[in-house]
Amino acid sequence: MSTIRPKHRLEYAWLASLGWMARVLPEKTAAAAGARLGGLAFDVFRIRRKVALDNLAQAFPEKKTGEIKDIARSLYRNLGKNLLEFLRFPKLTGGDIKNKVKLIGQEHLDRAIKSGQGALLISSHFGNWELYSASIAAYGYPLSVVVYEQHNPLADRMMNQLRRAKNIEVIFKPDAPRAILKALARNRFVAILIDQDAGPDGVFVDFMGRPASTAKGPAVFAIRTGAPLLTGVIVRQGDGGHVGYIEPAVYAEPAKDREQETLRLTAWVTAVMEKYVRKYPDHWYWVHRRWKTKPLK
């Protein structure tokens, strides 16, 4: 574990206080508080606001400045709701989560689990991705998730405790290659978010009209193991509920050139993600520098 610094303790105290508030307030009141918190982050503290606005403007050049700003503000409000919903996990049973999240495309999960090879479930920082994972587990599917260690070790421990309490197995990024293979061998779903800039190790595929360095790991595992690749996201509804979508699986064709097959599979899952981002732009994490790495000329 990383060294715990005074600022980590302050951040953790703030997070723990939010968690207490999320659990004692009625659900709708907690959601409103989360939205307000996100609004403050956008309008007052302006946390990574310029990054979000610039990314949106480049992705949607046809939209006016006011429209871009409205989408970004809505995103921040959604992020605030996401946080309080996540911190509210200790109050939710598996039944509560199933009542809150309707799964569409569940037959694709059933078909994948019957194959006996496990499956790779690819998603992104879209909607309440933590609730999406918890809902998959609540519906009875064995789920492992690949996570990065947070800079704050106290917050990191809290987040992973919340995940594990919802029957989610946590795989840390440094241990991922071996742990993913073991999870697939146990016929588990392995959830991986692939919408972060992958740096020089990624493969470049088109995302929102620009080449984006994208993690090739899921495609590599699919080629190596024969496990299906599924994609999905969760979409917030106006009534406070959510709909989790699971798209049909795609399979690797091992007889083909490995490099080209890696590119094909990565482009395929990225295109599915883009479909949802274009439909629900205020659900995706525009505050990340997704296109930071540029392809070589």
PDB file of C-alpha atoms in Angstrom:
ATOM      1  CA  MET A   1       0.000   0.000   0.000  1.00  0.00           C
ATOM      2  CA  SER A   2       1.193   3.537  -0.786  1.00  0.00           C
ATOM      3  CA  THR A   3       2.263   5.898   1.980  1.00  0.00           C
ATOM      4  CA  ILE A   4      -0.700   7.516   3.744  1.00  0.00           C
ATOM      5  CA  ARG A   5      -0.274  11.287   3.807  1.00  0.00           C
ATOM      6  CA  PRO A   6      -2.228  13.934   5.760  1.00  0.00           C
ATOM      7  CA  LYS A   7      -4.124  14.987   2.633  1.00  0.00           C
ATOM      8  CA  HIS A   8      -5.197  11.361   2.150  1.00  0.00           C
ATOM      9  CA  ARG A   9      -6.754  11.383   5.621  1.00  0.00           C
ATOM     10  CA  LEU A  10      -8.591  14.620   4.875  1.00  0.00           C
ATOM     11  CA  GLU A  11      -9.889  13.275   1.565  1.00  0.00           C
ATOM     12  CA  TYR A  12     -10.955  10.054   3.226  1.00  0.00           C
ATOM     13  CA  ALA A  13     -12.768  11.924   6.004  1.00  0.00           C
ATOM     14  CA  TRP A  14     -14.658  13.915   3.365  1.00  0.00           C
ATOM     15  CA  LEU A  15     -15.515  10.729   1.465  1.00  0.00           C
ATOM     16  CA  ALA A  16     -16.617   8.930   4.619  1.00  0.00           C
ATOM     17  CA  SER A  17     -18.836  11.893   5.534  1.00  0.00           C
ATOM     18  CA  LEU A  18     -20.425  11.776   2.099  1.00  0.00           C
ATOM     19  CA  GLY A  19     -20.971   8.054   2.554  1.00  0.00           C
ATOM     20  CA  TRP A  20     -22.719   8.611   5.863  1.00  0.00           C
ATOM     21  CA  MET A  21     -24.914  11.275   4.272  1.00  0.00           C
ATOM     22  CA  ALA A  22     -25.718   9.020   1.308  1.00  0.00           C
ATOM     23  CA  ARG A  23     -26.904   6.267   3.640  1.00  0.00           C
ATOM     24  CA  VAL A  24     -28.978   8.338   6.071  1.00  0.00           C
ATOM     25  CA  LEU A  25     -30.763  10.524   3.521  1.00  0.00           C
ATOM     26  CA  PRO A  26     -33.768   9.239   1.567  1.00  0.00           C
ATOM     27  CA  GLU A  27     -32.718   7.974  -1.853  1.00  0.00           C
ATOM     28  CA  LYS A  28     -34.183  10.871  -3.849  1.00  0.00           C
ATOM     29  CA  THR A  29     -32.706  13.432  -1.461  1.00  0.00           C
ATOM     30  CA  ALA A  30     -29.287  11.790  -1.728  1.00  0.00           C
ATOM     31  CA  ALA A  31     -29.545  11.871  -5.532  1.00  0.00           C
ATOM     32  CA  ALA A  32     -30.415  15.567  -5.433  1.00  0.00           C
ATOM     33  CA  ALA A  33     -27.469  16.219  -3.116  1.00  0.00           C
ATOM     34  CA  GLY A  34     -25.181  14.355  -5.506  1.00  0.00           C
ATOM     35  CA  ALA A  35     -26.443  16.392  -8.446  1.00  0.00           C
ATOM     36  CA  ARG A  36     -25.860  19.579  -6.487  1.00  0.00           C
ATOM     37  CA  LEU A  37     -22.338  18.469  -5.617  1.00  0.00           C
ATOM     38  CA  GLY A  38     -21.609  17.777  -9.280  1.00  0.00           C
ATOM     39  CA  GLY A  39     -23.040  21.144 -10.249  1.00  0.00           C
ATOM     40  CA  LEU A  40     -20.695  22.881  -7.826  1.00  0.00           C
ATOM     41  CA  ALA A  41     -17.743  20.965  -9.276  1.00  0.00           C
ATOM     42  CA  PHE A  42     -18.653  22.298 -12.719  1.00  0.00           C
ATOM     43  CA  ASP A  43     -19.886  25.841 -12.060  1.00  0.00           C
ATOM     44  CA  VAL A  44     -17.884  26.896  -8.994  1.00  0.00           C
ATOM     45  CA  PHE A  45     -14.759  24.773  -8.608  1.00  0.00           C
ATOM     46  CA  ARG A  46     -14.469  24.112 -12.364  1.00  0.00           C
ATOM     47  CA  ILE A  47     -12.721  20.774 -11.850  1.00  0.00           C
ATOM     48  CA  ARG A  48     -11.313  19.665 -15.227  1.00  0.00           C
ATOM     49  CA  ARG A  49     -14.061  21.714 -16.825  1.00  0.00           C
ATOM     50  CA  LYS A  50     -11.924  22.954 -19.724  1.00  0.00           C
ATOM     51  CA  VAL A  51     -10.927  19.384 -20.624  1.00  0.00           C
ATOM     52  CA  ALA A  52     -14.573  18.310 -20.715  1.00  0.00           C
ATOM     53  CA  LEU A  53     -15.685  21.301 -22.783  1.00  0.00           C
ATOM     54  CA  ASP A  54     -12.813  20.944 -25.261  1.00  0.00           C
ATOM     55  CA  ASN A  55     -13.435  17.217 -25.715  1.00  0.00           C
ATOM     56  CA  LEU A  56     -17.148  17.764 -26.272  1.00  0.00           C
ATOM     57  CA  ALA A  57     -16.582  20.599 -28.733  1.00  0.00           C
ATOM     58  CA  GLN A  58     -14.287  18.425 -30.844  1.00  0.00           C
ATOM     59  CA  ALA A  59     -16.611  15.422 -30.702  1.00  0.00           C
ATOM     60  CA  PHE A  60     -19.710  17.447 -31.604  1.00  0.00           C
ATOM     61  CA  PRO A  61     -18.574  20.324 -33.860  1.00  0.00           C
ATOM     62  CA  GLU A  62     -22.159  20.810 -35.015  1.00  0.00           C
ATOM     63  CA  LYS A  63     -23.335  21.800 -31.517  1.00  0.00           C
ATOM     64  CA  LYS A  64     -23.368  25.370 -30.247  1.00  0.00           C
ATOM     65  CA  THR A  65     -21.359  26.493 -27.233  1.00  0.00           C
ATOM     66  CA  GLY A  66     -24.462  26.613 -25.052  1.00  0.00           C
ATOM     67  CA  GLU A  67     -25.392  23.035 -25.950  1.00  0.00           C
ATOM     68  CA  ILE A  68     -21.876  21.826 -25.178  1.00  0.00           C
ATOM     69  CA  LYS A  69     -21.953  23.551 -21.811  1.00  0.00           C
ATOM     70  CA  ASP A  70     -25.360  22.050 -20.967  1.00  0.00           C
ATOM     71  CA  ILE A  71     -24.120  18.536 -21.772  1.00  0.00           C
ATOM     72  CA  ALA A  72     -21.018  19.042 -19.640  1.00  0.00           C
ATOM     73  CA  ARG A  73     -23.008  20.381 -16.692  1.00  0.00           C
ATOM     74  CA  SER A  74     -25.408  17.436 -16.949  1.00  0.00           C
ATOM     75  CA  LEU A  75     -22.415  15.090 -16.963  1.00  0.00           C
ATOM     76  CA  TYR A  76     -21.037  16.602 -13.761  1.00  0.00           C
ATOM     77  CA  ARG A  77     -24.438  16.332 -12.092  1.00  0.00           C
ATOM     78  CA  ASN A  78     -24.585  12.681 -13.123  1.00  0.00           C
ATOM     79  CA  LEU A  79     -21.098  12.087 -11.733  1.00  0.00           C
ATOM     80  CA  GLY A  80     -22.228  13.523  -8.409  1.00  0.00           C
ATOM     81  CA  LYS A  81     -25.223  11.186  -8.389  1.00  0.00           C
ATOM     82  CA  ASN A  82     -22.951   8.274  -9.281  1.00  0.00           C
ATOM     83  CA  LEU A  83     -20.691   8.972  -6.327  1.00  0.00           C
ATOM     84  CA  LEU A  84     -23.471   9.058  -3.763  1.00  0.00           C
ATOM     85  CA  GLU A  85     -25.109   5.958  -5.252  1.00  0.00           C
ATOM     86  CA  PHE A  86     -21.801   4.119  -4.960  1.00  0.00           C
ATOM     87  CA  LEU A  87     -21.293   5.235  -1.362  1.00  0.00           C
ATOM     88  CA  ARG A  88     -24.849   4.082  -0.632  1.00  0.00           C
ATOM     89  CA  PHE A  89     -23.962   0.466  -1.542  1.00  0.00           C
ATOM     90  CA  PRO A  90     -23.834  -0.773   2.101  1.00  0.00           C
ATOM     91  CA  LYS A  91     -27.536   0.011   2.403  1.00  0.00           C
ATOM     92  CA  LEU A  92     -28.513  -1.929  -0.729  1.00  0.00           C
ATOM     93  CA  THR A  93     -29.214  -5.645  -0.889  1.00  0.00           C
ATOM     94  CA  GLY A  94     -28.876  -7.633  -4.076  1.00  0.00           C
ATOM     95  CA  GLY A  95     -32.649  -7.450  -4.394  1.00  0.00           C
ATOM     96  CA  ASP A  96     -32.565  -3.669  -4.057  1.00  0.00           C
ATOM     97  CA  ILE A  97     -30.038  -3.447  -6.881  1.00  0.00           C
ATOM     98  CA  LYS A  98     -32.096  -5.739  -9.120  1.00  0.00           C
ATOM     99  CA  ASN A  99     -35.129  -3.540  -8.500  1.00  0.00           C
ATOM    100  CA  LYS A 100     -33.067  -0.473  -9.350  1.00  0.00           C
ATOM    101  CA  VAL A 101     -31.382  -1.828 -12.502  1.00  0.00           C
ATOM    102  CA  LYS A 102     -33.180  -3.571 -15.355  1.00  0.00           C
ATOM    103  CA  LEU A 103     -30.892  -5.672 -17.553  1.00  0.00           C
ATOM    104  CA  ILE A 104     -31.560  -5.811 -21.291  1.00  0.00           C
ATOM    105  CA  GLY A 105     -29.657  -8.441 -23.247  1.00  0.00           C
ATOM    106  CA  GLN A 106     -29.316 -10.829 -20.330  1.00  0.00           C
ATOM    107  CA  GLU A 107     -29.557 -13.735 -22.773  1.00  0.00           C
ATOM    108  CA  HIS A 108     -26.094 -12.801 -24.037  1.00  0.00           C
ATOM    109  CA  LEU A 109     -24.693 -13.279 -20.539  1.00  0.00           C
ATOM    110  CA  ASP A 110     -26.476 -16.627 -20.249  1.00  0.00           C
ATOM    111  CA  ARG A 111     -25.143 -17.818 -23.589  1.00  0.00           C
ATOM    112  CA  ALA A 112     -21.606 -16.777 -22.695  1.00  0.00           C
ATOM    113  CA  ILE A 113     -21.617 -18.523 -19.323  1.00  0.00           C
ATOM    114  CA  LYS A 114     -22.865 -21.747 -20.925  1.00  0.00           C
ATOM    115  CA  SER A 115     -19.796 -21.808 -23.161  1.00  0.00           C
ATOM    116  CA  GLY A 116     -17.699 -22.591 -20.093  1.00  0.00           C
ATOM    117  CA  GLN A 117     -14.828 -20.345 -21.200  1.00  0.00           C
ATOM    118  CA  GLY A 118     -15.738 -17.297 -19.192  1.00  0.00           C
ATOM    119  CA  ALA A 119     -16.265 -13.998 -20.985  1.00  0.00           C
ATOM    120  CA  LEU A 120     -14.758 -10.526 -21.224  1.00  0.00           C
ATOM    121  CA  LEU A 121     -17.302  -7.810 -20.436  1.00  0.00           C
ATOM    122  CA  ILE A 122     -16.062  -4.547 -21.908  1.00  0.00           C
ATOM    123  CA  SER A 123     -17.471  -1.228 -20.792  1.00  0.00           C
ATOM    124  CA  SER A 124     -16.394   2.349 -20.148  1.00  0.00           C
ATOM    125  CA  HIS A 125     -16.701   5.144 -17.604  1.00  0.00           C
ATOM    126  CA  PHE A 126     -20.282   5.600 -18.692  1.00  0.00           C
ATOM    127  CA  GLY A 127     -23.327   6.125 -16.497  1.00  0.00           C
ATOM    128  CA  ASN A 128     -22.865   4.658 -13.039  1.00  0.00           C
ATOM    129  CA  TRP A 129     -20.313   2.021 -14.015  1.00  0.00           C
ATOM    130  CA  GLU A 130     -19.919   0.857 -10.402  1.00  0.00           C
ATOM    131  CA  LEU A 131     -23.645   0.157 -10.193  1.00  0.00           C
ATOM    132  CA  TYR A 132     -23.446  -1.632 -13.545  1.00  0.00           C
ATOM    133  CA  SER A 133     -20.896  -4.080 -12.129  1.00  0.00           C
ATOM    134  CA  ALA A 134     -22.919  -4.541  -8.960  1.00  0.00           C
ATOM    135  CA  SER A 135     -26.059  -5.258 -10.985  1.00  0.00           C
ATOM    136  CA  ILE A 136     -24.335  -7.976 -13.041  1.00  0.00           C
ATOM    137  CA  ALA A 137     -23.281  -9.641  -9.786  1.00  0.00           C
ATOM    138  CA  ALA A 138     -26.713  -9.109  -8.205  1.00  0.00           C
ATOM    139  CA  TYR A 139     -28.326 -10.993 -11.073  1.00  0.00           C
ATOM    140  CA  GLY A 140     -26.177 -13.967 -10.135  1.00  0.00           C
ATOM    141  CA  TYR A 141     -23.311 -13.804 -12.631  1.00  0.00           C
ATOM    142  CA  PRO A 142     -19.784 -14.476 -11.309  1.00  0.00           C
ATOM    143  CA  LEU A 143     -17.953 -11.216 -11.905  1.00  0.00           C
ATOM    144  CA  SER A 144     -14.375 -10.025 -11.584  1.00  0.00           C
ATOM    145  CA  VAL A 145     -13.419  -6.422 -12.324  1.00  0.00           C
ATOM    146  CA  VAL A 146     -10.024  -5.014 -13.265  1.00  0.00           C
ATOM    147  CA  VAL A 147      -9.247  -1.849 -11.298  1.00  0.00           C
ATOM    148  CA  TYR A 148      -6.436   0.670 -11.018  1.00  0.00           C
ATOM    149  CA  GLU A 149      -5.116   1.526  -7.574  1.00  0.00           C
ATOM    150  CA  GLN A 150      -6.237   4.989  -6.488  1.00  0.00           C
ATOM    151  CA  HIS A 151      -3.665   7.590  -5.431  1.00  0.00           C
ATOM    152  CA  ASN A 152      -5.302   7.745  -2.007  1.00  0.00           C
ATOM    153  CA  PRO A 153      -4.791   4.330  -0.355  1.00  0.00           C
ATOM    154  CA  LEU A 154      -7.564   4.927   2.188  1.00  0.00           C
ATOM    155  CA  ALA A 155     -10.099   5.768  -0.514  1.00  0.00           C
ATOM    156  CA  ASP A 156      -8.824   2.834  -2.568  1.00  0.00           C
ATOM    157  CA  ARG A 157      -9.445   0.435   0.312  1.00  0.00           C
ATOM    158  CA  MET A 158     -12.941   1.830   0.880  1.00  0.00           C
ATOM    159  CA  MET A 159     -13.890   1.499  -2.782  1.00  0.00           C
ATOM    160  CA  ASN A 160     -12.698  -2.085  -3.008  1.00  0.00           C
ATOM    161  CA  GLN A 161     -14.527  -3.000   0.193  1.00  0.00           C
ATOM    162  CA  LEU A 162     -17.732  -1.645  -1.342  1.00  0.00           C
ATOM    163  CA  ARG A 163     -17.143  -3.721  -4.475  1.00  0.00           C
ATOM    164  CA  ARG A 164     -16.322  -6.932  -2.655  1.00  0.00           C
ATOM    165  CA  ALA A 165     -19.392  -6.572  -0.447  1.00  0.00           C
ATOM    166  CA  LYS A 166     -21.463  -6.850  -3.644  1.00  0.00           C
ATOM    167  CA  ASN A 167     -19.842 -10.192  -4.595  1.00  0.00           C
ATOM    168  CA  ILE A 168     -17.418  -8.602  -7.044  1.00  0.00           C
ATOM    169  CA  GLU A 169     -13.925 -10.044  -7.235  1.00  0.00           C
ATOM    170  CA  VAL A 170     -11.317  -7.292  -7.570  1.00  0.00           C
ATOM    171  CA  ILE A 171      -8.346  -7.741  -9.910  1.00  0.00           C
ATOM    172  CA  PHE A 172      -5.631  -5.113  -9.534  1.00  0.00           C
ATOM    173  CA  LYS A 173      -4.068  -3.884 -12.761  1.00  0.00           C
ATOM    174  CA  PRO A 174      -0.489  -5.043 -11.991  1.00  0.00           C
ATOM    175  CA  ASP A 175      -1.806  -8.591 -11.406  1.00  0.00           C
ATOM    176  CA  ALA A 176      -4.228  -8.498 -14.329  1.00  0.00           C
ATOM    177  CA  PRO A 177      -2.698 -10.815 -16.969  1.00  0.00           C
ATOM    178  CA  ARG A 178      -2.457 -13.897 -14.775  1.00  0.00           C
ATOM    179  CA  ALA A 179      -5.574 -13.102 -12.721  1.00  0.00           C
ATOM    180  CA  ILE A 180      -7.722 -12.595 -15.831  1.00  0.00           C
ATOM    181  CA  LEU A 181      -6.660 -15.958 -17.246  1.00  0.00           C
ATOM    182  CA  LYS A 182      -7.478 -17.639 -13.931  1.00  0.00           C
ATOM    183  CA  ALA A 183     -10.880 -15.934 -13.752  1.00  0.00           C
ATOM    184  CA  LEU A 184     -11.763 -16.993 -17.302  1.00  0.00           C
ATOM    185  CA  ALA A 185     -10.667 -20.551 -16.497  1.00  0.00           C
ATOM    186  CA  ARG A 186     -13.183 -20.469 -13.612  1.00  0.00           C
ATOM    187  CA  ASN A 187     -15.900 -19.445 -16.091  1.00  0.00           C
ATOM    188  CA  ARG A 188     -16.235 -15.925 -14.722  1.00  0.00           C
ATOM    189  CA  PHE A 189     -17.070 -12.657 -16.426  1.00  0.00           C
ATOM    190  CA  VAL A 190     -14.140 -10.248 -16.363  1.00  0.00           C
ATOM    191  CA  ALA A 191     -15.159  -6.590 -16.616  1.00  0.00           C
ATOM    192  CA  ILE A 192     -12.643  -4.175 -18.117  1.00  0.00           C
ATOM    193  CA  LEU A 193     -13.070  -0.465 -18.861  1.00  0.00           C
ATOM    194  CA  ILE A 194     -11.187   0.444 -22.047  1.00  0.00           C
ATOM    195  CA  ASP A 195     -11.995   4.123 -22.560  1.00  0.00           C
ATOM    196  CA  GLN A 196      -8.820   5.579 -21.045  1.00  0.00           C
ATOM    197  CA  ASP A 197      -5.842   6.695 -23.124  1.00  0.00           C
ATOM    198  CA  ALA A 198      -3.607   3.618 -23.447  1.00  0.00           C
ATOM    199  CA  GLY A 199      -0.434   5.514 -24.292  1.00  0.00           C
ATOM    200  CA  PRO A 200       2.197   4.053 -26.616  1.00  0.00           C
ATOM    201  CA  ASP A 201       1.181   0.472 -25.753  1.00  0.00           C
ATOM    202  CA  GLY A 202      -2.328   0.832 -27.177  1.00  0.00           C
ATOM    203  CA  VAL A 203      -3.675   0.350 -30.670  1.00  0.00           C
ATOM    204  CA  PHE A 204      -5.186   3.291 -32.511  1.00  0.00           C
ATOM    205  CA  VAL A 205      -8.839   2.967 -33.456  1.00  0.00           C
ATOM    206  CA  ASP A 206     -11.369   5.630 -34.364  1.00  0.00           C
ATOM    207  CA  PHE A 207     -13.405   7.007 -31.463  1.00  0.00           C
ATOM    208  CA  MET A 208     -15.696   9.993 -31.867  1.00  0.00           C
ATOM    209  CA  GLY A 209     -14.015  10.948 -35.122  1.00  0.00           C
ATOM    210  CA  ARG A 210     -10.433  10.881 -33.868  1.00  0.00           C
ATOM    211  CA  PRO A 211      -7.784   8.158 -33.553  1.00  0.00           C
ATOM    212  CA  ALA A 212      -7.585   7.075 -29.921  1.00  0.00           C
ATOM    213  CA  SER A 213      -4.935   4.897 -28.298  1.00  0.00           C
ATOM    214  CA  THR A 214      -6.963   2.016 -26.884  1.00  0.00           C
ATOM    215  CA  ALA A 215      -6.103  -0.915 -24.623  1.00  0.00           C
ATOM    216  CA  LYS A 216      -5.615  -4.056 -26.669  1.00  0.00           C
ATOM    217  CA  GLY A 217      -5.656  -6.429 -23.691  1.00  0.00           C
ATOM    218  CA  PRO A 218      -9.277  -7.593 -24.061  1.00  0.00           C
ATOM    219  CA  ALA A 219      -8.737  -8.508 -27.709  1.00  0.00           C
ATOM    220  CA  VAL A 220      -5.492 -10.314 -26.868  1.00  0.00           C
ATOM    221  CA  PHE A 221      -7.218 -12.369 -24.163  1.00  0.00           C
ATOM    222  CA  ALA A 222     -10.111 -13.189 -26.498  1.00  0.00           C
ATOM    223  CA  ILE A 223      -7.691 -14.437 -29.155  1.00  0.00           C
ATOM    224  CA  ARG A 224      -5.634 -16.428 -26.670  1.00  0.00           C
ATOM    225  CA  THR A 225      -8.507 -18.094 -24.782  1.00  0.00           C
ATOM    226  CA  GLY A 226     -11.430 -18.145 -27.203  1.00  0.00           C
ATOM    227  CA  ALA A 227     -13.559 -16.337 -24.613  1.00  0.00           C
ATOM    228  CA  PRO A 228     -16.310 -14.152 -26.088  1.00  0.00           C
ATOM    229  CA  LEU A 229     -16.158 -10.363 -25.935  1.00  0.00           C
ATOM    230  CA  LEU A 230     -19.325  -8.686 -24.716  1.00  0.00           C
ATOM    231  CA  THR A 231     -19.911  -4.961 -24.396  1.00  0.00           C
ATOM    232  CA  GLY A 232     -22.387  -3.049 -22.323  1.00  0.00           C
ATOM    233  CA  VAL A 233     -23.240   0.153 -20.482  1.00  0.00           C
ATOM    234  CA  ILE A 234     -25.724   1.439 -17.944  1.00  0.00           C
ATOM    235  CA  VAL A 235     -28.096   4.330 -18.653  1.00  0.00           C
ATOM    236  CA  ARG A 236     -29.742   6.486 -16.002  1.00  0.00           C
ATOM    237  CA  GLN A 237     -33.521   6.843 -16.214  1.00  0.00           C
ATOM    238  CA  GLY A 238     -35.651   9.822 -15.256  1.00  0.00           C
ATOM    239  CA  ASP A 239     -37.362   7.934 -12.431  1.00  0.00           C
ATOM    240  CA  GLY A 240     -34.112   7.256 -10.585  1.00  0.00           C
ATOM    241  CA  GLY A 241     -33.738   3.761 -11.985  1.00  0.00           C
ATOM    242  CA  HIS A 242     -31.220   2.465 -14.490  1.00  0.00           C
ATOM    243  CA  VAL A 243     -31.135   0.200 -17.529  1.00  0.00           C
ATOM    244  CA  GLY A 244     -28.100  -1.985 -18.091  1.00  0.00           C
ATOM    245  CA  TYR A 245     -27.494  -3.017 -21.690  1.00  0.00           C
ATOM    246  CA  ILE A 246     -25.531  -6.062 -22.842  1.00  0.00           C
ATOM    247  CA  GLU A 247     -24.687  -6.291 -26.529  1.00  0.00           C
ATOM    248  CA  PRO A 248     -24.284  -9.587 -28.448  1.00  0.00           C
ATOM    249  CA  ALA A 249     -20.880 -11.231 -28.169  1.00  0.00           C
ATOM    250  CA  VAL A 250     -18.133 -11.119 -30.758  1.00  0.00           C
ATOM    251  CA  TYR A 251     -15.574 -13.902 -31.066  1.00  0.00           C
ATOM    252  CA  ALA A 252     -11.967 -13.906 -32.146  1.00  0.00           C
ATOM    253  CA  GLU A 253     -10.985 -15.652 -35.356  1.00  0.00           C
ATOM    254  CA  PRO A 254      -7.659 -17.214 -34.334  1.00  0.00           C
ATOM    255  CA  ALA A 255      -6.778 -18.306 -37.868  1.00  0.00           C
ATOM    256  CA  LYS A 256      -6.426 -14.675 -38.920  1.00  0.00           C
ATOM    257  CA  ASP A 257      -3.358 -12.481 -38.498  1.00  0.00           C
ATOM    258  CA  ARG A 258      -3.063 -11.777 -34.767  1.00  0.00           C
ATOM    259  CA  GLU A 259      -2.243  -8.090 -35.172  1.00  0.00           C
ATOM    260  CA  GLN A 260      -5.127  -7.475 -37.560  1.00  0.00           C
ATOM    261  CA  GLU A 261      -7.517  -9.470 -35.379  1.00  0.00           C
ATOM    262  CA  THR A 262      -6.492  -7.453 -32.324  1.00  0.00           C
ATOM    263  CA  LEU A 263      -7.227  -4.273 -34.247  1.00  0.00           C
ATOM    264  CA  ARG A 264     -10.583  -5.585 -35.519  1.00  0.00           C
ATOM    265  CA  LEU A 265     -11.845  -6.630 -32.090  1.00  0.00           C
ATOM    266  CA  THR A 266     -10.663  -3.416 -30.424  1.00  0.00           C
ATOM    267  CA  ALA A 267     -12.325  -1.314 -33.120  1.00  0.00           C
ATOM    268  CA  TRP A 268     -15.522  -3.335 -32.759  1.00  0.00           C
ATOM    269  CA  VAL A 269     -15.935  -2.808 -29.009  1.00  0.00           C
ATOM    270  CA  THR A 270     -14.944   0.855 -29.350  1.00  0.00           C
ATOM    271  CA  ALA A 271     -17.604   1.390 -32.020  1.00  0.00           C
ATOM    272  CA  VAL A 272     -20.234  -0.044 -29.676  1.00  0.00           C
ATOM    273  CA  MET A 273     -19.108   2.365 -26.959  1.00  0.00           C
ATOM    274  CA  GLU A 274     -19.300   5.276 -29.390  1.00  0.00           C
ATOM    275  CA  LYS A 275     -22.871   4.373 -30.294  1.00  0.00           C
ATOM    276  CA  TYR A 276     -23.931   4.901 -26.686  1.00  0.00           C
ATOM    277  CA  VAL A 277     -21.771   7.997 -26.168  1.00  0.00           C
ATOM    278  CA  ARG A 278     -23.408   9.687 -29.155  1.00  0.00           C
ATOM    279  CA  LYS A 279     -26.866   8.765 -27.882  1.00  0.00           C
ATOM    280  CA  TYR A 280     -26.231   9.738 -24.241  1.00  0.00           C
ATOM    281  CA  PRO A 281     -23.344  12.245 -24.321  1.00  0.00           C
ATOM    282  CA  ASP A 282     -23.917  13.386 -20.731  1.00  0.00           C
ATOM    283  CA  HIS A 283     -23.199   9.847 -19.488  1.00  0.00           C
ATOM    284  CA  TRP A 284     -19.574   9.542 -20.600  1.00  0.00           C
ATOM    285  CA  TYR A 285     -16.469  10.696 -18.732  1.00  0.00           C
ATOM    286  CA  TRP A 286     -15.388  13.636 -20.897  1.00  0.00           C
ATOM    287  CA  VAL A 287     -13.054  14.942 -18.179  1.00  0.00           C
ATOM    288  CA  HIS A 288     -10.352  12.438 -19.192  1.00  0.00           C
ATOM    289  CA  ARG A 289      -7.722  13.324 -21.833  1.00  0.00           C
ATOM    290  CA  ARG A 290      -8.828  10.446 -24.036  1.00  0.00           C
ATOM    291  CA  TRP A 291      -6.897  11.571 -27.128  1.00  0.00           C
ATOM    292  CA  LYS A 292      -3.686  12.582 -25.353  1.00  0.00           C
ATOM    293  CA  THR A 293      -1.503  10.068 -27.222  1.00  0.00           C
ATOM    294  CA  LYS A 294      -1.144  10.863 -30.908  1.00  0.00           C
ATOM    295  CA  PRO A 295      -0.396   8.338 -33.654  1.00  0.00           C
ATOM    296  CA  LEU A 296       3.013   8.552 -35.257  1.00  0.00           C
ATOM    297  CA  LYS A 297       3.002  10.230 -38.644  1.00  0.00           C
TER     298      LYS A 297
END
